[in-house]
mmCIF file of C-alpha atoms in Angstrom:
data_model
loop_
_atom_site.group_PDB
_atom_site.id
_atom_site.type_symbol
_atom_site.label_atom_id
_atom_site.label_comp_id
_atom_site.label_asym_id
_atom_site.label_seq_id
_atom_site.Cartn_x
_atom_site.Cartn_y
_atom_site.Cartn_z
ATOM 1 C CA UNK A 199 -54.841 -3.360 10.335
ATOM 2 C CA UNK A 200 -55.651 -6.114 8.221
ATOM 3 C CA UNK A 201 -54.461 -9.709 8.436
ATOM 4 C CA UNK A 202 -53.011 -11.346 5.354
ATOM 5 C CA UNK A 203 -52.438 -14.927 4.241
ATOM 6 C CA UNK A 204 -49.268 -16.421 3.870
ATOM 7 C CA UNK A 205 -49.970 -16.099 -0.166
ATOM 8 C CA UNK A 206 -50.792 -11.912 -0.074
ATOM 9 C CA UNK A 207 -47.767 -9.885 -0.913
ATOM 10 C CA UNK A 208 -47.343 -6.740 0.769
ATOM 11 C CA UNK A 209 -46.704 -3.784 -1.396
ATOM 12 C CA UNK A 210 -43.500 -1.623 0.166
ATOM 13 C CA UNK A 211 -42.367 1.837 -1.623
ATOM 14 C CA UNK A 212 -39.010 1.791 -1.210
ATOM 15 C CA UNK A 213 -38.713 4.856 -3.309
ATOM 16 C CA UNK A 214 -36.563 5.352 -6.094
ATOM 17 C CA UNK A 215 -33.265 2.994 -6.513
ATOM 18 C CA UNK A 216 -30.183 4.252 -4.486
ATOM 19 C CA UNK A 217 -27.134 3.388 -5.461
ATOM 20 C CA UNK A 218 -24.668 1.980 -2.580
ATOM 21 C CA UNK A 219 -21.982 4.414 -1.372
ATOM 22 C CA UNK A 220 -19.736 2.336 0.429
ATOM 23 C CA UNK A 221 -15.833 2.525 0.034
ATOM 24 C CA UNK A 222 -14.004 0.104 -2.407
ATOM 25 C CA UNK A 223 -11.154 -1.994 -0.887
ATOM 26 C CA UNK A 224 -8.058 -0.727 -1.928
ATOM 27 C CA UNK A 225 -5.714 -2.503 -4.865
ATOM 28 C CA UNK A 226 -3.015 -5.093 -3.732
ATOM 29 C CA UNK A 227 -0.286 -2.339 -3.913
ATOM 30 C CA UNK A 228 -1.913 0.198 -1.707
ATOM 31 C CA UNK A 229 -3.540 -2.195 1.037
ATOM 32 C CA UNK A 230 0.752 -3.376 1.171
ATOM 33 C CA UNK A 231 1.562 -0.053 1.549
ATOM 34 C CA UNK A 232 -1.202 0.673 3.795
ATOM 35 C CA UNK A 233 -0.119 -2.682 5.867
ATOM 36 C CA UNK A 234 3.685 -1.549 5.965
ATOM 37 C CA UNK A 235 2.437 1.255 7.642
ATOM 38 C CA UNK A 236 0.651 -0.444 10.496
ATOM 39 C CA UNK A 237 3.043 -3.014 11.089
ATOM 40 C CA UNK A 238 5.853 -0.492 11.566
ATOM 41 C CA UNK A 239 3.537 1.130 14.133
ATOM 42 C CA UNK A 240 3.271 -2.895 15.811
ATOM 43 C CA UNK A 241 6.865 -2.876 15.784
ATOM 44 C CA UNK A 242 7.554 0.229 17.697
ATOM 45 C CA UNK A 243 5.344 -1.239 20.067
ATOM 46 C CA UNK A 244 7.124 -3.876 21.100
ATOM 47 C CA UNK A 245 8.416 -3.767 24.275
ATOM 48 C CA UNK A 246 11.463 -6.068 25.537
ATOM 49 C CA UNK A 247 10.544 -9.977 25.508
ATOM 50 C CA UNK A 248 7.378 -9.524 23.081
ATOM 51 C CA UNK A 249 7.217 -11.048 20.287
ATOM 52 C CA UNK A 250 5.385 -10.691 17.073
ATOM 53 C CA UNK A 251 4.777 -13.501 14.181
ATOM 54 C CA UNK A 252 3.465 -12.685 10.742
ATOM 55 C CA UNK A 253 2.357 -16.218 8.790
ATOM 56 C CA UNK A 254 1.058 -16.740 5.950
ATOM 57 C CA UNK A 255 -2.420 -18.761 6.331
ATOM 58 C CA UNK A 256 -2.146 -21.360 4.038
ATOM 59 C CA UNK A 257 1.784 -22.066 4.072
ATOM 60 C CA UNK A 258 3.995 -22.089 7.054
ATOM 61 C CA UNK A 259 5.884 -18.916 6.170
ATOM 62 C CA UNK A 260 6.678 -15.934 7.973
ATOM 63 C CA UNK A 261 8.304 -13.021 9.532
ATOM 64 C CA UNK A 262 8.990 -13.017 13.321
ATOM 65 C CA UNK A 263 9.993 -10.124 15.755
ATOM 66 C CA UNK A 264 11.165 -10.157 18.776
ATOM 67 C CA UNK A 265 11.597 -7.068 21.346
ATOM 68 C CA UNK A 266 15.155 -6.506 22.698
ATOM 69 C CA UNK A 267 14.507 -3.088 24.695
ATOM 70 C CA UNK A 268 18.140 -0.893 24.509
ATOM 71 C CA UNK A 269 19.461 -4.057 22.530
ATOM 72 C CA UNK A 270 17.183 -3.121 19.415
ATOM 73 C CA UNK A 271 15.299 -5.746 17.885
ATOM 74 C CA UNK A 272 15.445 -9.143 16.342
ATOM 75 C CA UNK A 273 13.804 -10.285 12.927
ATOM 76 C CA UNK A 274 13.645 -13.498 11.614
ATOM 77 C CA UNK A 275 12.169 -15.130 8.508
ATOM 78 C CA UNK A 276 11.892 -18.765 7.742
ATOM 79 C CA UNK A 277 14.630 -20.665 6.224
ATOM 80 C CA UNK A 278 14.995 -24.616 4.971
ATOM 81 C CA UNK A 279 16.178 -25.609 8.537
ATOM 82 C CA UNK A 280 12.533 -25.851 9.364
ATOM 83 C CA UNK A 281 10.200 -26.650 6.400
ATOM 84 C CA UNK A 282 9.329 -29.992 5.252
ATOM 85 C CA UNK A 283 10.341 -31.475 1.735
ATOM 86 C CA UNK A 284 7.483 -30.269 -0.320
ATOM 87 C CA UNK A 285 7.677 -26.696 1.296
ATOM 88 C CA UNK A 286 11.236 -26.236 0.923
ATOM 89 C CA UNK A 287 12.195 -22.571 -0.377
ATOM 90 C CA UNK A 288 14.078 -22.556 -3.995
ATOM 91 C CA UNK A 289 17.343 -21.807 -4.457
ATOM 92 C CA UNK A 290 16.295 -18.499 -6.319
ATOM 93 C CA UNK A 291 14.293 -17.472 -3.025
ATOM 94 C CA UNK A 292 16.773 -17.898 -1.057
ATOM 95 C CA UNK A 293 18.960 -15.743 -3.222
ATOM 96 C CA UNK A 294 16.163 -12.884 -3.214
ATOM 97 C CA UNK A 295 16.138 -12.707 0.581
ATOM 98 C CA UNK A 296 19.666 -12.303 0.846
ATOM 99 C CA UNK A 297 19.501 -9.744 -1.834
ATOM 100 C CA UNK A 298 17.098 -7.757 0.128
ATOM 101 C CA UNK A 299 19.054 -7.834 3.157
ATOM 102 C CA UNK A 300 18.357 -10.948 5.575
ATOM 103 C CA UNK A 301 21.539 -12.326 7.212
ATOM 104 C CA UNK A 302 21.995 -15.943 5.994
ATOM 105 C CA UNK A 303 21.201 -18.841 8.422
ATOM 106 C CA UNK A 304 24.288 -19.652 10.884
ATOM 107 C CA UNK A 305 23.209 -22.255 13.234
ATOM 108 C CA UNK A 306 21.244 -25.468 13.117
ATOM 109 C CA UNK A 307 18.041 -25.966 15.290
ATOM 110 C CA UNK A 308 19.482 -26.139 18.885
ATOM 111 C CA UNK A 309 17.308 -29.535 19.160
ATOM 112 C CA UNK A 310 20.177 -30.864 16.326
ATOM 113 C CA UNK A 311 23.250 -29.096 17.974
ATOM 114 C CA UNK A 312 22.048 -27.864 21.673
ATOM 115 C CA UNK A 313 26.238 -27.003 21.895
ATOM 116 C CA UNK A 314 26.544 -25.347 18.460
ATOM 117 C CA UNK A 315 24.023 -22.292 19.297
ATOM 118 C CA UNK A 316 25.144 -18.585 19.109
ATOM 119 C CA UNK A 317 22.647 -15.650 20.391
ATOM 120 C CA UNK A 318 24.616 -14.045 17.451
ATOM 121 C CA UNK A 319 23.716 -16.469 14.840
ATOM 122 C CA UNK A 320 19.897 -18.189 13.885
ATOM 123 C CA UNK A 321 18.380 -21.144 12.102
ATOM 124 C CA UNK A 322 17.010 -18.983 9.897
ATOM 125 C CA UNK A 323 17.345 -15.614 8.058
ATOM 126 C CA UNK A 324 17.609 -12.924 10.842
ATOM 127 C CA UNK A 325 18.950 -9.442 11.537
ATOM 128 C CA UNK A 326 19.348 -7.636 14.516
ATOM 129 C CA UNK A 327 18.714 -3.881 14.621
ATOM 130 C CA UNK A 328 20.196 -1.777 17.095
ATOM 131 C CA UNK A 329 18.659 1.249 18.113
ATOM 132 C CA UNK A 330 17.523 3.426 16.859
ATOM 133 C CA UNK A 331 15.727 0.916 14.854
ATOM 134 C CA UNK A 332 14.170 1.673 11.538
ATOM 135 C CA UNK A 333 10.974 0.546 11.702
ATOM 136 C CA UNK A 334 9.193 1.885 8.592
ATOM 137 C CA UNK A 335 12.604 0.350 6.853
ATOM 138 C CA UNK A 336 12.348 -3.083 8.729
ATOM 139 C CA UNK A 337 8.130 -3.281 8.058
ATOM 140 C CA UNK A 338 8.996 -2.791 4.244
ATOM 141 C CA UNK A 339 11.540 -5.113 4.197
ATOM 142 C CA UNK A 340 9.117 -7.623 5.818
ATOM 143 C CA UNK A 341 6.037 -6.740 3.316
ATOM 144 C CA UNK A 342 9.105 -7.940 0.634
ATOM 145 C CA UNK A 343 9.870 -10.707 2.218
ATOM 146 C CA UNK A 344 5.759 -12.238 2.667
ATOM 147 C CA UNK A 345 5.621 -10.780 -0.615
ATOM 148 C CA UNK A 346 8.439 -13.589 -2.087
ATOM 149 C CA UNK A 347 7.282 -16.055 -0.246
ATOM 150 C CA UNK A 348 4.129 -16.028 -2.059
ATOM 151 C CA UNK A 349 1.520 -13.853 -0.313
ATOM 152 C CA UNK A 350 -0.767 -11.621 -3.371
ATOM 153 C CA UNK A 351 -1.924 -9.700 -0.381
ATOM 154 C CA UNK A 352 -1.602 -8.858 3.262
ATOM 155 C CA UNK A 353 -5.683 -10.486 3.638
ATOM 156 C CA UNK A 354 -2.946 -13.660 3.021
ATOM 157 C CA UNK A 355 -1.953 -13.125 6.277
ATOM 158 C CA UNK A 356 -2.469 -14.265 10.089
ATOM 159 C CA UNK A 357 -0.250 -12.802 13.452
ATOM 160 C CA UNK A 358 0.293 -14.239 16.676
ATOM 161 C CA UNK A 359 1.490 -11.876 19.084
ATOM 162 C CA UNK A 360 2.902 -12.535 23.103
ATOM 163 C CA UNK A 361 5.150 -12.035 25.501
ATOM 164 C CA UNK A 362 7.525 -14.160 27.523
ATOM 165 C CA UNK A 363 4.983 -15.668 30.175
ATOM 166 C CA UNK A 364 2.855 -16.299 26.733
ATOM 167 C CA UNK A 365 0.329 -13.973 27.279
ATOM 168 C CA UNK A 366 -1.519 -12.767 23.914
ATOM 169 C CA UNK A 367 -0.642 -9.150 22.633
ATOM 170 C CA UNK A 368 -3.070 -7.421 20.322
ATOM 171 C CA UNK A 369 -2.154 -5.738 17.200
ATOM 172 C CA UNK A 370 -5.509 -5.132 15.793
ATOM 173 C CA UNK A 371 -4.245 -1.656 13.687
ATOM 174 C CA UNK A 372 -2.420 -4.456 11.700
ATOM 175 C CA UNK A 373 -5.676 -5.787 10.135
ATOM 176 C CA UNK A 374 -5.334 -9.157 9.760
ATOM 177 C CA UNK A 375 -6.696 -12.176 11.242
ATOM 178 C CA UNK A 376 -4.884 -13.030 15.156
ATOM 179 C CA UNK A 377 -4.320 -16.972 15.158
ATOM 180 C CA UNK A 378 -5.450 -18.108 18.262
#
């Protein structure tokens, strides 16, 4: 074989031009549809005292779940109790996620009234689902609510998934990035 110098080009056939097969991502509307699907498959999974958070990355929205076992499950999305001035949802917002079916927010933060709080009640938008739950109902629902509060698409998205001695829970069928 011959040696070459930095400055010799080698010649490679790489036969005729191919064109790239590869599979294009889908539209906004089908990867929500797509994720509505998965996450109702997380939320089936969820056993009794694991919970799952959906955030958006870049604003502190979300949707939160937590497993009840017999009792059903509990849902929660953010309300004003917890955002700071700038982030503060609009009145119209608020409107929409009552309108789609969140319970309104009953209690304030237990750290403002530790005597005030009801397990039947929340800081913020909730529902709780007795079984048999509907999860593909409750998953669109959620993919709504992210929706209105101002993720384009679920690649918007983050989860953070545990149980009650805080051990991480992977949901990787959901297809978004786990916050660690």
């Amino acid at each position: 074989m011959k040696n070459r110098d930095a400055g010799d080009r080698a010649n490679v056939d790489v036969g005729p031009l191919q064109a790239v097969r590869a599979i294009e991502q889908p539209n906004a509307a089908t990867a929500w549809a797509e994720f509505a699907v998965e996450l109702s498959r997380a939320l089936t999974d969820l056993n009794e005292d694991e919970y799952l958070i959906v955030s958006t990355k870049r604003n502190p929205y979300f949707v939160q779940f937590a497993g009840q076992g017999g009792f059903g499950i509990r849902a929660e999305t953010i309300s004003n109790q917890y955002l700071p001035h700038g982030r503060k949802l609009a009145n119209e917002v608020a409107a929409m996620l009552v309108k789609l079916g969140w319970k309104t927010p009953t209690n304030l933060p237990e750290h403002l009234d530790p005597e005030g709080h009801s397990p039947d009640g929340s800081p913020n938008y909730f529902l709780d689902l007795a079984p048999p739950v509907p999860y593909d109902a409750l998953a669109k629902l959620s993919v709504q609510t992210l929706m209105i509060l101002g993720a384009e698409h679920p690649g918007d998205l983050q989860y953070k998934a545990f149980n009650e001695a805080r051990e991480g829970i992977r949901f990787p069928n959901l297809h978004i990035m786990r916050e660690r």
